[in-house]
Amino acid sequence: MNLPEKYLASMKEMLGDDFESYLNSFDDTRLYGLRVNNLKISTEDFLKISPFKLKPIPWIENGFYYEEDDKPAKHPYYFAGLYYIQEPSAMTPANVLPINKGDVVFDMCAAPGGKSTELAAKLDNTGLLITNDISNSRTKALLKNVEVNGDNKICVLNEDPKQIKDRFSEFFDKILIDAPCSGEGMFRKDNKLIKAWEKTGPEVYAEIQRSVIMSGAEMLKPGGMMLYSTCTFSKLEDEETIKYLLTNRDDFELVDIKPYEGFSHGFEESDSDKEMNISKTVRIFPHKMEGEGHFVALLKKKGELDPDNNIHFVNPGFNNKVPKEVTDFLDSFNFDYDSKYINIRGTYCYLVSKYMQEEKGLRIIRNGLLLGEIKKNRFEPSQALAMALKLKDYPNVIDLDVNDERVVKYLKGETLDCDDFTDVKNGWVLIGVSGYPLGWGKFNNGQVKNKYLAGWRWM
Ligand SMILES: C[S@@+](CC[C@H](N)C(=O)[O-])C[C@H]1O[C@@H](n2cnc3c(N)ncnc32)[C@H](O)[C@@H]1O
């Protein structure tokens, strides 16, 4: 592997005696990780049904290493949203940021959703998660991932944080900034990032990171917590970004992160670094533990946030009449909703978190859970709604065994013969795999017309 001279020199300076073992780590086998989606399944239950050779990631309760030939992205449970595939050290930020049920949370640089899906699982469909990315094309993958995950108290935005910081001033209880960075920690995993580093190095990213973290500081409530992370080793992008924040905002302080034997401390190089407690930040190095590389800093904004009496902005609700075909459908099964928060936009219906601001002036990719579409006085439930349900909540279900060949046929968009399901009634049917929803079908005398979202099909 050809690493840039300038990069090697900076790593040598940073690591000293450890430099050789860092270089040797490029010969180690690549690490693959998956994180169980506890919104849908407990880690214990997942382990009972997992077909993969898993090994626990010691510092992440719901994280596991898998082996390359396991191919978890080609398994029906992946389509059911039971896990998210993620590099092990990248699981750390969302794991470290403490989330309470009911929190209003902002994931500022979120696409494709690796951190947001875990934050949403911790929220357990309470509160609000605003998940944002500046790149419009990347928000498409973000939306898909939060929908597969089954999240319903979400809003996906496509904004530059600078543009919205005044509007969301002191709005959030928790903020996660997984900043755009030069990606040095991913060099082992992806050679393309080395070329990109040569074109756009730490200096360019450091400027963006300072802007993003300062916007985050304004949007956090006093007493709230903010997590800053990168997947790079550059001090300029890591410790220096935190020092920039702490120098400019004396209402922020670093907080201890639960230790793990493989974690390294951030570099504390001067008296002022010591005063700022820079060593409370955590570095993950691939020669010290089984993770590719990350930097994580947990910060608190001074003040008090009382989890039992936390005041949020509450939206008065939408002033639209919800058509009867929509409420008839939603009332036909076990679904908890307040019709005041159903927003009708054209033919589409959304269930929005009561903590979300008005949409006007925001570049919204999705506000709330897309419930479905009204078509000629009929209601068609959405793929996102199917993913947000539990199979037991819907009365008309075809639950296929994971080894049943009809599961893959369904995911490929094919019509299914299901006359062995004698109890199923004609009409909307929720198709499941071994107890977990995959999507909708229309049952008609033993045949299922496939309603799985075309863009999500198994290829
Ligand atoms: C490291 S990636 C995020 C990965 C994501 N958190 C995950 O775990 O899947 C950084 C993201 O920041 C976005 N980004 C770049 N500049 C930004 C800015 N000024 N504000 C918000 N997002 C930005 C990029 O488009 C990119 O998707």
Short mmCIF file of C-alpha atoms and ligand atoms in Angstrom, two decimals:
data_model
loop_
_atom_site.label_atom_id
_atom_site.label_comp_id
_atom_site.label_asym_id
_atom_site.label_seq_id
_atom_site.Cartn_x
_atom_site.Cartn_y
_atom_site.Cartn_z
CA MET A 1 0.00 0.00 0.00
CA ASN A 2 1.39 3.39 -1.05
CA LEU A 3 0.81 5.87 1.75
CA PRO A 4 1.62 9.56 1.10
CA GLU A 5 5.01 10.66 2.48
CA LYS A 6 3.46 13.63 4.26
CA TYR A 7 0.97 11.35 5.97
CA LEU A 8 3.65 8.86 7.04
CA ALA A 9 5.76 11.67 8.48
CA SER A 10 2.86 13.01 10.55
CA MET A 11 1.97 9.54 11.86
CA LYS A 12 5.61 8.87 12.77
CA GLU A 13 5.75 12.10 14.67
CA MET A 14 2.47 11.30 16.41
CA LEU A 15 3.11 7.64 17.28
CA GLY A 16 6.87 7.57 17.97
CA ASP A 17 7.81 4.01 19.04
CA ASP A 18 4.35 2.72 18.06
CA PHE A 19 4.75 3.77 14.44
CA GLU A 20 6.10 0.38 13.28
CA SER A 21 3.26 -1.55 14.87
CA TYR A 22 0.77 0.88 13.27
CA LEU A 23 2.35 0.16 9.85
CA ASN A 24 2.31 -3.58 10.54
CA SER A 25 -1.42 -3.40 11.23
CA PHE A 26 -1.93 -2.89 7.47
CA ASP A 27 -1.09 -6.60 7.08
CA ASP A 28 -3.79 -7.68 9.56
CA THR A 29 -7.03 -9.12 8.25
CA ARG A 30 -9.80 -6.63 7.62
CA LEU A 31 -12.49 -6.32 10.29
CA TYR A 32 -16.18 -6.64 9.51
CA GLY A 33 -18.89 -5.62 11.95
CA LEU A 34 -22.64 -5.67 12.37
CA ARG A 35 -24.72 -3.99 15.05
CA VAL A 36 -27.98 -5.53 16.21
CA ASN A 37 -30.96 -3.18 15.86
CA ASN A 38 -32.40 -3.32 19.38
CA LEU A 39 -35.44 -1.39 18.19
CA LYS A 40 -36.55 -4.62 16.49
CA ILE A 41 -34.85 -7.40 18.40
CA SER A 42 -32.89 -7.84 21.62
CA THR A 43 -29.25 -8.84 21.21
CA GLU A 44 -30.00 -12.07 23.08
CA ASP A 45 -32.83 -13.03 20.72
CA PHE A 46 -30.76 -12.13 17.67
CA LEU A 47 -27.98 -14.45 18.81
CA LYS A 48 -30.51 -17.29 19.00
CA ILE A 49 -31.46 -16.88 15.31
CA SER A 50 -28.23 -15.53 13.80
CA PRO A 51 -26.84 -17.76 11.04
CA PHE A 52 -23.45 -15.98 11.16
CA LYS A 53 -20.17 -16.75 12.92
CA LEU A 54 -20.22 -13.82 15.32
CA LYS A 55 -17.68 -12.65 17.87
CA PRO A 56 -18.60 -9.87 20.33
CA ILE A 57 -17.06 -6.43 19.88
CA PRO A 58 -15.97 -6.02 23.51
CA TRP A 59 -16.85 -2.34 23.99
CA ILE A 60 -20.19 -2.39 22.10
CA GLU A 61 -22.96 -4.43 23.77
CA ASN A 62 -24.89 -4.98 20.53
CA GLY A 63 -21.90 -5.09 18.15
CA PHE A 64 -20.29 -8.20 16.62
CA TYR A 65 -17.48 -9.08 14.26
CA TYR A 66 -18.56 -11.35 11.43
CA GLU A 67 -16.49 -13.28 8.91
CA GLU A 68 -16.15 -12.13 5.32
CA ASP A 69 -17.86 -15.21 3.86
CA ASP A 70 -20.94 -14.67 6.09
CA LYS A 71 -22.25 -12.01 3.62
CA PRO A 72 -24.86 -10.54 6.00
CA ALA A 73 -26.04 -7.99 3.40
CA LYS A 74 -27.48 -10.95 1.45
CA HIS A 75 -29.72 -12.29 4.16
CA PRO A 76 -33.47 -11.73 4.69
CA TYR A 77 -32.82 -10.53 8.27
CA TYR A 78 -30.85 -7.63 6.79
CA PHE A 79 -33.91 -6.69 4.73
CA ALA A 80 -36.00 -6.97 7.91
CA GLY A 81 -33.70 -4.38 9.53
CA LEU A 82 -32.50 -6.67 12.32
CA TYR A 83 -28.91 -5.35 12.06
CA TYR A 84 -26.83 -2.64 10.46
CA ILE A 85 -23.47 -3.40 8.85
CA GLN A 86 -20.85 -1.07 10.31
CA GLU A 87 -17.11 -0.93 10.84
CA PRO A 88 -16.56 -1.73 14.56
CA SER A 89 -14.83 1.49 15.67
CA ALA A 90 -17.57 3.50 13.89
CA MET A 91 -20.05 2.01 16.39
CA THR A 92 -18.40 3.92 19.23
CA PRO A 93 -19.84 7.47 18.82
CA ALA A 94 -23.54 6.55 19.01
CA ASN A 95 -22.74 4.07 21.74
CA VAL A 96 -21.00 6.70 23.87
CA LEU A 97 -23.54 9.53 23.54
CA PRO A 98 -26.07 9.01 26.37
CA ILE A 99 -29.63 9.13 25.06
CA ASN A 100 -32.74 9.21 27.26
CA LYS A 101 -36.15 8.23 25.97
CA GLY A 102 -38.00 11.39 24.92
CA ASP A 103 -34.83 13.31 24.00
CA VAL A 104 -34.75 15.63 21.02
CA VAL A 105 -31.59 14.63 19.16
CA PHE A 106 -29.71 16.01 16.15
CA ASP A 107 -27.36 13.95 14.00
CA MET A 108 -25.74 16.73 12.00
CA CYS A 109 -23.61 14.85 9.43
CA ALA A 110 -25.62 11.69 9.26
CA ALA A 111 -25.55 10.00 5.86
CA PRO A 112 -25.74 7.09 5.25
CA GLY A 113 -27.10 6.62 8.77
CA GLY A 114 -24.69 4.40 10.68
CA LYS A 115 -24.98 6.51 13.82
CA SER A 116 -28.59 7.65 13.33
CA THR A 117 -29.91 4.10 13.23
CA GLU A 118 -28.39 3.43 16.66
CA LEU A 119 -29.50 6.79 18.09
CA ALA A 120 -33.04 6.01 16.92
CA ALA A 121 -32.89 2.57 18.50
CA LYS A 122 -31.85 4.17 21.81
CA LEU A 123 -34.75 6.64 21.54
CA ASP A 124 -37.05 3.64 21.05
CA ASN A 125 -39.54 5.64 18.97
CA THR A 126 -39.89 8.45 21.50
CA GLY A 127 -38.85 12.10 21.26
CA LEU A 128 -37.42 13.21 17.95
CA LEU A 129 -34.33 12.47 15.89
CA ILE A 130 -33.48 15.04 13.25
CA THR A 131 -31.00 13.41 10.96
CA ASN A 132 -29.26 15.70 8.50
CA ASP A 133 -26.70 15.70 5.75
CA ILE A 134 -25.51 18.52 3.52
CA SER A 135 -25.33 16.19 0.53
CA ASN A 136 -28.65 15.69 -1.19
CA SER A 137 -27.60 12.48 -2.93
CA ARG A 138 -26.39 10.95 0.35
CA THR A 139 -29.70 11.69 2.11
CA LYS A 140 -31.37 9.09 -0.15
CA ALA A 141 -29.37 6.27 1.47
CA LEU A 142 -29.93 7.88 4.86
CA LEU A 143 -33.70 7.85 4.40
CA LYS A 144 -33.69 4.23 3.29
CA ASN A 145 -31.56 3.15 6.24
CA VAL A 146 -33.69 4.86 8.90
CA GLU A 147 -36.82 3.43 7.27
CA VAL A 148 -35.45 -0.13 7.15
CA ASN A 149 -34.46 0.38 10.80
CA GLY A 150 -38.15 0.99 11.62
CA ASP A 151 -37.69 4.50 13.01
CA ASN A 152 -40.79 6.61 13.21
CA LYS A 153 -39.97 9.72 15.27
CA ILE A 154 -37.60 11.05 12.65
CA CYS A 155 -37.09 13.99 10.35
CA VAL A 156 -34.53 13.72 7.54
CA LEU A 157 -33.10 17.12 6.58
CA ASN A 158 -30.76 18.25 3.82
CA GLU A 159 -29.33 21.43 5.30
CA ASP A 160 -26.09 23.24 5.90
CA PRO A 161 -26.05 23.48 9.73
CA LYS A 162 -24.90 27.11 9.49
CA GLN A 163 -28.15 28.02 7.77
CA ILE A 164 -30.41 26.55 10.44
CA LYS A 165 -28.51 27.22 13.67
CA ASP A 166 -30.58 30.30 14.59
CA ARG A 167 -33.84 28.54 13.94
CA PHE A 168 -32.85 25.63 16.17
CA SER A 169 -31.06 27.71 18.80
CA GLU A 170 -30.75 25.67 22.06
CA PHE A 171 -33.32 23.21 20.68
CA PHE A 172 -31.59 19.85 21.14
CA ASP A 173 -30.90 17.73 24.22
CA LYS A 174 -28.20 15.75 22.43
CA ILE A 175 -26.18 16.36 19.27
CA LEU A 176 -23.93 13.98 17.37
CA ILE A 177 -21.39 15.36 14.92
CA ASP A 178 -19.71 12.61 12.94
CA ALA A 179 -17.74 15.14 10.98
CA PRO A 180 -16.62 14.95 7.37
CA CYS A 181 -12.91 14.20 7.59
CA SER A 182 -9.81 13.14 5.67
CA GLY A 183 -10.59 9.49 6.54
CA GLU A 184 -7.09 8.38 7.61
CA GLY A 185 -8.61 5.71 9.83
CA MET A 186 -10.21 4.08 6.79
CA PHE A 187 -7.02 3.74 4.68
CA ARG A 188 -6.73 0.03 5.55
CA LYS A 189 -10.31 -0.56 4.47
CA ASP A 190 -10.50 1.53 1.33
CA ASN A 191 -7.54 2.49 -0.88
CA LYS A 192 -9.58 5.15 -2.70
CA LEU A 193 -9.46 7.28 0.44
CA ILE A 194 -5.67 7.59 0.09
CA LYS A 195 -6.09 9.28 -3.32
CA ALA A 196 -8.82 11.52 -1.91
CA TRP A 197 -6.52 12.50 1.01
CA GLU A 198 -3.86 13.63 -1.46
CA LYS A 199 -6.39 15.95 -3.09
CA THR A 200 -8.22 17.14 0.04
CA GLY A 201 -6.23 16.82 3.23
CA PRO A 202 -6.78 17.71 6.90
CA GLU A 203 -6.51 21.50 6.41
CA VAL A 204 -9.62 21.65 4.23
CA TYR A 205 -11.64 19.45 6.57
CA ALA A 206 -10.49 21.27 9.70
CA GLU A 207 -12.19 24.41 8.48
CA ILE A 208 -15.49 22.63 7.82
CA GLN A 209 -15.26 20.86 11.20
CA ARG A 210 -14.82 24.14 13.06
CA SER A 211 -17.84 25.62 11.35
CA VAL A 212 -19.96 22.52 12.04
CA ILE A 213 -18.99 22.17 15.71
CA MET A 214 -19.63 25.88 16.39
CA SER A 215 -23.11 25.57 14.82
CA GLY A 216 -23.74 22.51 16.97
CA ALA A 217 -22.73 24.45 20.09
CA GLU A 218 -25.45 27.00 19.40
CA MET A 219 -28.14 24.41 18.79
CA LEU A 220 -27.52 22.47 22.03
CA LYS A 221 -29.55 23.19 25.17
CA PRO A 222 -27.67 24.20 28.32
CA GLY A 223 -26.99 20.95 30.14
CA GLY A 224 -27.15 19.02 26.86
CA MET A 225 -24.45 16.72 25.52
CA MET A 226 -22.64 16.80 22.22
CA LEU A 227 -20.49 14.11 20.72
CA TYR A 228 -17.84 14.92 18.13
CA SER A 229 -16.20 12.12 16.14
CA THR A 230 -14.06 11.55 13.07
CA CYS A 231 -12.53 8.52 11.40
CA THR A 232 -9.18 10.24 11.00
CA PHE A 233 -5.97 10.48 13.04
CA SER A 234 -4.98 14.04 12.18
CA LYS A 235 -4.58 16.12 15.35
CA LEU A 236 -5.66 19.15 13.35
CA GLU A 237 -9.05 17.54 12.74
CA ASP A 238 -9.34 15.88 16.16
CA GLU A 239 -7.87 17.49 19.29
CA GLU A 240 -7.43 20.86 17.56
CA THR A 241 -11.13 21.02 16.63
CA ILE A 242 -12.07 20.38 20.24
CA LYS A 243 -9.58 22.99 21.43
CA TYR A 244 -11.05 25.46 18.95
CA LEU A 245 -14.50 24.88 20.44
CA LEU A 246 -13.32 25.08 24.05
CA THR A 247 -11.31 28.24 23.37
CA ASN A 248 -14.28 29.97 21.80
CA ARG A 249 -17.03 28.62 24.05
CA ASP A 250 -16.29 28.60 27.76
CA ASP A 251 -19.73 27.08 28.38
CA PHE A 252 -18.48 23.69 27.07
CA GLU A 253 -16.42 21.06 28.87
CA LEU A 254 -15.13 17.58 28.06
CA VAL A 255 -16.75 14.64 29.83
CA ASP A 256 -15.22 11.24 30.69
CA ILE A 257 -15.94 8.36 28.33
CA LYS A 258 -16.42 4.90 29.84
CA PRO A 259 -12.96 3.35 29.55
CA TYR A 260 -12.06 0.27 27.55
CA GLU A 261 -8.60 -1.28 27.67
CA GLY A 262 -7.92 -0.72 23.97
CA PHE A 263 -8.85 2.98 23.97
CA SER A 264 -6.03 5.54 23.83
CA HIS A 265 -6.31 9.04 25.27
CA GLY A 266 -6.35 12.13 23.08
CA PHE A 267 -2.97 13.87 22.94
CA GLU A 268 -2.44 16.38 25.75
CA GLU A 269 0.65 18.38 24.84
CA SER A 270 0.59 21.64 26.79
CA ASP A 271 -0.61 23.09 30.07
CA SER A 272 -3.61 24.58 28.34
CA ASP A 273 -4.46 21.13 26.86
CA LYS A 274 -4.35 19.78 30.43
CA GLU A 275 -6.65 22.54 31.66
CA MET A 276 -9.07 21.61 28.90
CA ASN A 277 -8.81 17.90 29.87
CA ILE A 278 -8.01 16.91 26.29
CA SER A 279 -6.99 13.46 27.52
CA LYS A 280 -10.70 12.76 28.16
CA THR A 281 -11.09 12.33 24.39
CA VAL A 282 -10.64 8.81 23.03
CA ARG A 283 -8.62 7.55 20.11
CA ILE A 284 -9.02 4.16 18.51
CA PHE A 285 -5.87 2.92 16.77
CA PRO A 286 -5.83 -0.30 14.70
CA HIS A 287 -2.56 -1.46 16.27
CA LYS A 288 -4.04 -1.19 19.79
CA MET A 289 -7.44 -2.84 19.33
CA GLU A 290 -9.69 -4.48 16.75
CA GLY A 291 -11.11 -1.38 15.07
CA GLU A 292 -9.98 0.61 12.05
CA GLY A 293 -9.63 4.01 13.71
CA HIS A 294 -11.72 6.77 15.27
CA PHE A 295 -11.58 9.86 17.44
CA VAL A 296 -14.39 10.51 19.91
CA ALA A 297 -14.98 13.49 22.20
CA LEU A 298 -17.96 13.79 24.56
CA LEU A 299 -18.84 17.36 25.58
CA LYS A 300 -21.34 18.93 27.92
CA LYS A 301 -22.80 22.40 27.69
CA LYS A 302 -22.80 23.87 31.16
CA GLY A 303 -26.19 24.11 32.84
CA GLU A 304 -28.78 21.59 33.92
CA LEU A 305 -30.92 19.30 31.81
CA ASP A 306 -33.47 17.56 33.98
CA PRO A 307 -34.43 14.28 32.27
CA ASP A 308 -37.62 14.10 34.38
CA ASN A 309 -38.75 17.63 33.61
CA ASN A 310 -37.26 18.42 30.25
CA ILE A 311 -39.08 21.22 28.42
CA HIS A 312 -39.43 20.82 24.66
CA PHE A 313 -41.00 22.85 21.93
CA VAL A 314 -44.39 21.24 21.24
CA ASN A 315 -45.99 21.61 17.84
CA PRO A 316 -49.74 22.39 18.06
CA GLY A 317 -50.39 19.83 15.31
CA PHE A 318 -51.66 19.97 11.77
CA ASN A 319 -54.87 21.58 10.82
CA ASN A 320 -55.84 19.09 8.15
CA LYS A 321 -58.77 16.78 7.96
CA VAL A 322 -57.54 13.21 7.93
CA PRO A 323 -59.56 11.24 5.35
CA LYS A 324 -61.70 8.41 6.69
CA GLU A 325 -59.94 5.80 4.54
CA VAL A 326 -56.71 6.64 6.39
CA THR A 327 -58.12 6.44 9.91
CA ASP A 328 -60.15 3.33 8.98
CA PHE A 329 -56.93 1.60 7.96
CA LEU A 330 -54.90 2.76 10.96
CA ASP A 331 -57.70 1.86 13.37
CA SER A 332 -57.96 -1.65 11.92
CA PHE A 333 -54.92 -2.79 13.91
CA ASN A 334 -52.82 -2.06 16.96
CA PHE A 335 -51.28 1.29 16.03
CA ASP A 336 -50.74 4.13 18.45
CA TYR A 337 -51.18 7.57 16.86
CA ASP A 338 -52.58 11.02 17.51
CA SER A 339 -54.45 12.19 14.39
CA LYS A 340 -53.46 15.78 15.21
CA TYR A 341 -49.95 14.87 14.10
CA ILE A 342 -50.94 13.31 10.80
CA ASN A 343 -49.80 15.62 8.06
CA ILE A 344 -51.40 15.30 4.62
CA ARG A 345 -49.25 16.57 1.75
CA GLY A 346 -50.87 16.05 -1.63
CA THR A 347 -51.79 12.38 -1.68
CA TYR A 348 -49.22 11.37 0.99
CA CYS A 349 -49.83 10.99 4.76
CA TYR A 350 -47.12 11.32 7.40
CA LEU A 351 -47.14 10.85 11.16
CA VAL A 352 -44.91 13.59 12.57
CA SER A 353 -43.22 13.86 15.98
CA LYS A 354 -44.97 16.45 18.12
CA TYR A 355 -41.56 17.94 18.95
CA MET A 356 -40.80 18.85 15.33
CA GLN A 357 -40.91 22.47 14.22
CA GLU A 358 -42.99 23.71 11.31
CA GLU A 359 -41.64 22.59 7.95
CA LYS A 360 -41.68 26.01 6.29
CA GLY A 361 -38.23 27.13 5.12
CA LEU A 362 -36.53 23.78 5.77
CA ARG A 363 -35.16 21.43 3.11
CA ILE A 364 -37.01 18.35 4.24
CA ILE A 365 -36.40 14.93 2.76
CA ARG A 366 -38.89 13.24 5.09
CA ASN A 367 -40.75 14.59 8.11
CA GLY A 368 -42.06 11.77 10.23
CA LEU A 369 -43.15 8.29 9.30
CA LEU A 370 -44.61 8.00 5.81
CA LEU A 371 -47.87 6.17 6.53
CA GLY A 372 -48.99 5.75 2.95
CA GLU A 373 -50.78 7.25 0.00
CA ILE A 374 -54.41 8.05 -0.70
CA LYS A 375 -55.32 6.75 -4.13
CA LYS A 376 -58.87 7.26 -5.41
CA ASN A 377 -60.41 7.16 -1.94
CA ARG A 378 -58.38 4.11 -0.99
CA PHE A 379 -55.40 4.07 1.35
CA GLU A 380 -52.19 2.24 0.37
CA PRO A 381 -49.89 1.65 3.35
CA SER A 382 -46.20 2.45 2.81
CA GLN A 383 -43.11 0.29 3.00
CA ALA A 384 -41.87 2.49 5.86
CA LEU A 385 -45.04 1.75 7.85
CA ALA A 386 -44.52 -1.99 7.37
CA MET A 387 -40.98 -1.67 8.71
CA ALA A 388 -42.13 0.35 11.73
CA LEU A 389 -44.66 -2.31 12.83
CA LYS A 390 -44.36 -5.49 14.82
CA LEU A 391 -45.80 -8.49 13.02
CA LYS A 392 -48.11 -9.21 15.96
CA ASP A 393 -49.67 -5.73 15.67
CA TYR A 394 -51.32 -6.47 12.31
CA PRO A 395 -54.15 -9.00 12.11
CA ASN A 396 -53.56 -10.30 8.55
CA VAL A 397 -50.10 -11.79 8.33
CA ILE A 398 -48.07 -14.27 6.29
CA ASP A 399 -45.04 -15.13 8.38
CA LEU A 400 -42.62 -17.13 6.22
CA ASP A 401 -39.87 -19.24 7.70
CA VAL A 402 -36.43 -17.78 6.97
CA ASN A 403 -35.59 -20.90 4.92
CA ASP A 404 -38.79 -20.71 2.84
CA GLU A 405 -37.80 -19.89 -0.75
CA ARG A 406 -40.77 -17.51 -0.99
CA VAL A 407 -38.90 -15.03 1.27
CA VAL A 408 -36.31 -14.24 -1.40
CA LYS A 409 -38.98 -14.36 -4.11
CA TYR A 410 -40.94 -11.77 -2.17
CA LEU A 411 -37.84 -9.57 -1.75
CA LYS A 412 -37.24 -9.84 -5.51
CA GLY A 413 -40.73 -8.50 -6.19
CA GLU A 414 -42.34 -11.74 -7.37
CA THR A 415 -45.96 -12.81 -6.92
CA LEU A 416 -46.30 -15.55 -4.26
CA ASP A 417 -48.45 -18.66 -4.03
CA CYS A 418 -49.60 -18.79 -0.43
CA ASP A 419 -52.69 -21.04 -0.46
CA ASP A 420 -51.16 -22.95 2.47
CA PHE A 421 -51.99 -19.89 4.64
CA THR A 422 -55.64 -20.79 5.04
CA ASP A 423 -56.45 -18.23 7.77
CA VAL A 424 -55.37 -15.21 5.75
CA LYS A 425 -58.11 -12.91 4.48
CA ASN A 426 -58.25 -11.17 1.11
CA GLY A 427 -56.81 -7.65 1.23
CA TRP A 428 -53.67 -6.09 2.68
CA VAL A 429 -51.36 -8.65 4.23
CA LEU A 430 -48.14 -8.03 6.12
CA ILE A 431 -45.39 -10.38 4.93
CA GLY A 432 -42.85 -11.41 7.55
CA VAL A 433 -39.71 -13.49 7.87
CA SER A 434 -39.60 -15.64 11.02
CA GLY A 435 -41.52 -13.05 13.04
CA TYR A 436 -40.25 -9.76 11.55
CA PRO A 437 -42.03 -7.64 8.91
CA LEU A 438 -40.59 -7.30 5.41
CA GLY A 439 -43.37 -5.42 3.62
CA TRP A 440 -46.91 -5.50 2.26
CA GLY A 441 -48.75 -7.70 -0.16
CA LYS A 442 -52.30 -7.89 -1.45
CA PHE A 443 -53.79 -11.32 -0.72
CA ASN A 444 -56.37 -12.66 -3.17
CA ASN A 445 -57.57 -16.27 -2.90
CA GLY A 446 -54.20 -17.81 -2.12
CA GLN A 447 -52.03 -15.49 -4.23
CA VAL A 448 -50.03 -12.54 -2.94
CA LYS A 449 -49.59 -9.56 -5.23
CA ASN A 450 -46.20 -8.15 -4.35
CA LYS A 451 -46.13 -4.62 -2.84
CA TYR A 452 -42.48 -4.61 -1.73
CA LEU A 453 -40.93 -1.23 -2.55
CA ALA A 454 -39.32 -1.64 -6.00
CA GLY A 455 -36.22 0.43 -5.13
CA TRP A 456 -35.41 -1.84 -2.16
CA ARG A 457 -35.54 -5.16 -4.00
CA TRP A 458 -33.03 -7.97 -3.56
CA MET A 459 -30.82 -7.88 -6.67
C1 LIG B 1 -18.25 10.69 8.11
S1 LIG B 1 -19.59 10.98 7.09
C2 LIG B 1 -20.95 10.60 8.10
C3 LIG B 1 -21.18 9.13 8.32
C4 LIG B 1 -22.44 8.86 9.09
N1 LIG B 1 -22.46 9.57 10.35
C5 LIG B 1 -22.64 7.39 9.34
O1 LIG B 1 -22.28 6.91 10.43
O2 LIG B 1 -23.19 6.68 8.48
C6 LIG B 1 -19.68 12.71 7.04
C7 LIG B 1 -20.88 13.28 6.33
O3 LIG B 1 -20.87 14.70 6.51
C8 LIG B 1 -21.49 15.29 5.40
N2 LIG B 1 -21.10 16.71 5.42
C9 LIG B 1 -20.04 17.32 4.84
N3 LIG B 1 -20.01 18.63 5.15
C10 LIG B 1 -21.08 18.85 5.95
C11 LIG B 1 -21.62 20.00 6.59
N4 LIG B 1 -21.03 21.20 6.51
N5 LIG B 1 -22.74 19.87 7.31
C12 LIG B 1 -23.35 18.66 7.42
N6 LIG B 1 -22.90 17.55 6.83
C13 LIG B 1 -21.77 17.64 6.12
C14 LIG B 1 -21.00 14.46 4.23
O4 LIG B 1 -21.89 14.56 3.14
C15 LIG B 1 -20.95 13.06 4.83
O5 LIG B 1 -22.11 12.34 4.52
#
